[in-house]
Amino acid sequence: MNRPARGLHGQAVEIIGERILRGVHAPGDSISPDRIEQELGVSKTVVREALRVLASKGLIASRQKRGTFIRPRSDWNLLDGDLLRWQGLGSPDATFLGNLGEVRAIVEPAGARLAAERRDQADLAALEDALRRMAAAGDDAHAAVEADLAFHRALLAAAHNELLTRMEVVIEAGLRVRDHLVHGSEHGSDAVPAHRAVLDAVRAREPEAAERAVHALLAQAAADLRHLTDRAARQETE
């Protein structure tokens, strides 16, 4: 997934992009480059380049007489790594999390089935390394999240399908949001056994077992997240 860009231009992209994804600037709203320039204390060149990047992501457009404005959400490149990351910042809404969960449920079991058929020794080594890191992470939420991401990237890579591998941008978005919520609490279940079951099936070249293991892993992940969100909702009402 794309990482936050550096420099003034990158910072401007981040600030404006996050505002659009959070709804601070709604579709149809006008954006004043001069006002952005003054607010952020940057040059016209920086603002112009930032808006060009956002336009390439489908977020904004410029027209004569109308100026620069936010495009309809249906025009946004929602699979762009930055857009996925911006949607996951702060407290992501249930619709976003639900959409990510549905996509993962479609992509990852199929990827695991292919991985069980096509994996090589390098793929197994990558999966085993990620699982070892996950087991060693303990209470280190950051290490646990990174190990989880590494495992799922390795699983998609083991399918040896270039187009499927590109779906890691969606998988990573979903994992980062869920994992930071779950691993940051004291109520998440141990993820290692479910991941080990996936690895064992892939190692044994058992496609159906690998697919079932991923479905079980995703069900556990969804249950952890549901438990966490339900608990947070109850605390708000108390």
PDB file of N, CA and C in Angstrom, residues 28-31 33 51 55-56 58-72 75:
ATOM      1  N   GLY A  28     -19.052  17.923  -4.800  1.00  0.00           N
ATOM      2  CA  GLY A  28     -19.685  19.127  -5.314  1.00  0.00           C
ATOM      3  C   GLY A  28     -19.130  20.399  -4.719  1.00  0.00           C
ATOM      4  N   ASP A  29     -18.478  20.297  -3.555  1.00  0.00           N
ATOM      5  CA  ASP A  29     -17.899  21.481  -2.918  1.00  0.00           C
ATOM      6  C   ASP A  29     -16.749  22.035  -3.760  1.00  0.00           C
ATOM      7  N   SER A  30     -16.610  23.339  -3.711  1.00  0.00           N
ATOM      8  CA  SER A  30     -15.480  23.987  -4.389  1.00  0.00           C
ATOM      9  C   SER A  30     -14.276  24.040  -3.459  1.00  0.00           C
ATOM     10  N   ILE A  31     -13.098  23.992  -4.060  1.00  0.00           N
ATOM     11  CA  ILE A  31     -11.851  24.109  -3.309  1.00  0.00           C
ATOM     12  C   ILE A  31     -11.098  25.307  -3.861  1.00  0.00           C
ATOM     13  N   PRO A  33      -7.711  27.027  -4.350  1.00  0.00           N
ATOM     14  CA  PRO A  33      -6.252  26.865  -4.262  1.00  0.00           C
ATOM     15  C   PRO A  33      -5.597  27.998  -3.480  1.00  0.00           C
ATOM     16  N   LEU A  51      -2.930  19.220  -5.988  1.00  0.00           N
ATOM     17  CA  LEU A  51      -4.237  19.069  -6.635  1.00  0.00           C
ATOM     18  C   LEU A  51      -4.153  18.169  -7.862  1.00  0.00           C
ATOM     19  N   ALA A  55      -6.341  14.883  -8.348  1.00  0.00           N
ATOM     20  CA  ALA A  55      -7.146  14.711  -9.562  1.00  0.00           C
ATOM     21  C   ALA A  55      -6.887  13.351 -10.197  1.00  0.00           C
ATOM     22  N   SER A  56      -5.633  12.891 -10.143  1.00  0.00           N
ATOM     23  CA  SER A  56      -5.290  11.589 -10.719  1.00  0.00           C
ATOM     24  C   SER A  56      -5.957  10.447  -9.956  1.00  0.00           C
ATOM     25  N   GLY A  58      -9.002  10.708  -8.885  1.00  0.00           N
ATOM     26  CA  GLY A  58     -10.429  10.858  -9.141  1.00  0.00           C
ATOM     27  C   GLY A  58     -11.175  11.666  -8.111  1.00  0.00           C
ATOM     28  N   LEU A  59     -10.445  12.331  -7.194  1.00  0.00           N
ATOM     29  CA  LEU A  59     -11.120  13.048  -6.114  1.00  0.00           C
ATOM     30  C   LEU A  59     -11.613  14.430  -6.519  1.00  0.00           C
ATOM     31  N   ILE A  60     -10.867  15.103  -7.366  1.00  0.00           N
ATOM     32  CA  ILE A  60     -11.218  16.473  -7.726  1.00  0.00           C
ATOM     33  C   ILE A  60     -11.119  16.663  -9.240  1.00  0.00           C
ATOM     34  N   ALA A  61     -11.685  17.763  -9.706  1.00  0.00           N
ATOM     35  CA  ALA A  61     -11.589  18.144 -11.112  1.00  0.00           C
ATOM     36  C   ALA A  61     -11.630  19.667 -11.185  1.00  0.00           C
ATOM     37  N   SER A  62     -11.190  20.198 -12.291  1.00  0.00           N
ATOM     38  CA  SER A  62     -11.217  21.650 -12.512  1.00  0.00           C
ATOM     39  C   SER A  62     -11.920  21.941 -13.825  1.00  0.00           C
ATOM     40  N   ARG A  63     -12.784  22.939 -13.811  1.00  0.00           N
ATOM     41  CA  ARG A  63     -13.502  23.350 -15.007  1.00  0.00           C
ATOM     42  C   ARG A  63     -13.463  24.872 -15.113  1.00  0.00           C
ATOM     43  N   GLN A  64     -13.473  25.365 -16.341  1.00  0.00           N
ATOM     44  CA  GLN A  64     -13.543  26.807 -16.535  1.00  0.00           C
ATOM     45  C   GLN A  64     -14.843  27.330 -15.953  1.00  0.00           C
ATOM     46  N   LYS A  65     -14.779  28.493 -15.342  1.00  0.00           N
ATOM     47  CA  LYS A  65     -15.899  29.171 -14.691  1.00  0.00           C
ATOM     48  C   LYS A  65     -16.284  28.523 -13.360  1.00  0.00           C
ATOM     49  N   ARG A  66     -16.148  27.182 -13.243  1.00  0.00           N
ATOM     50  CA  ARG A  66     -16.527  26.523 -11.985  1.00  0.00           C
ATOM     51  C   ARG A  66     -15.343  26.417 -11.039  1.00  0.00           C
ATOM     52  N   GLY A  67     -14.147  26.321 -11.554  1.00  0.00           N
ATOM     53  CA  GLY A  67     -12.969  26.187 -10.705  1.00  0.00           C
ATOM     54  C   GLY A  67     -12.724  24.741 -10.293  1.00  0.00           C
ATOM     55  N   THR A  68     -12.072  24.545  -9.150  1.00  0.00           N
ATOM     56  CA  THR A  68     -11.734  23.213  -8.649  1.00  0.00           C
ATOM     57  C   THR A  68     -12.816  22.741  -7.682  1.00  0.00           C
ATOM     58  N   PHE A  69     -13.273  21.508  -7.841  1.00  0.00           N
ATOM     59  CA  PHE A  69     -14.370  20.996  -7.028  1.00  0.00           C
ATOM     60  C   PHE A  69     -14.185  19.503  -6.760  1.00  0.00           C
ATOM     61  N   ILE A  70     -14.899  19.007  -5.742  1.00  0.00           N
ATOM     62  CA  ILE A  70     -14.857  17.595  -5.378  1.00  0.00           C
ATOM     63  C   ILE A  70     -15.766  16.809  -6.318  1.00  0.00           C
ATOM     64  N   ARG A  71     -15.221  15.756  -6.889  1.00  0.00           N
ATOM     65  CA  ARG A  71     -16.010  14.925  -7.805  1.00  0.00           C
ATOM     66  C   ARG A  71     -16.927  13.990  -7.018  1.00  0.00           C
ATOM     67  N   PRO A  72     -17.962  13.442  -7.654  1.00  0.00           N
ATOM     68  CA  PRO A  72     -18.837  12.471  -6.983  1.00  0.00           C
ATOM     69  C   PRO A  72     -18.041  11.260  -6.505  1.00  0.00           C
ATOM     70  N   ASP A  75     -16.783   8.540  -8.778  1.00  0.00           N
ATOM     71  CA  ASP A  75     -15.628   8.782  -9.642  1.00  0.00           C
ATOM     72  C   ASP A  75     -14.303   8.518  -8.936  1.00  0.00           C
TER      73      ASP A  75
END
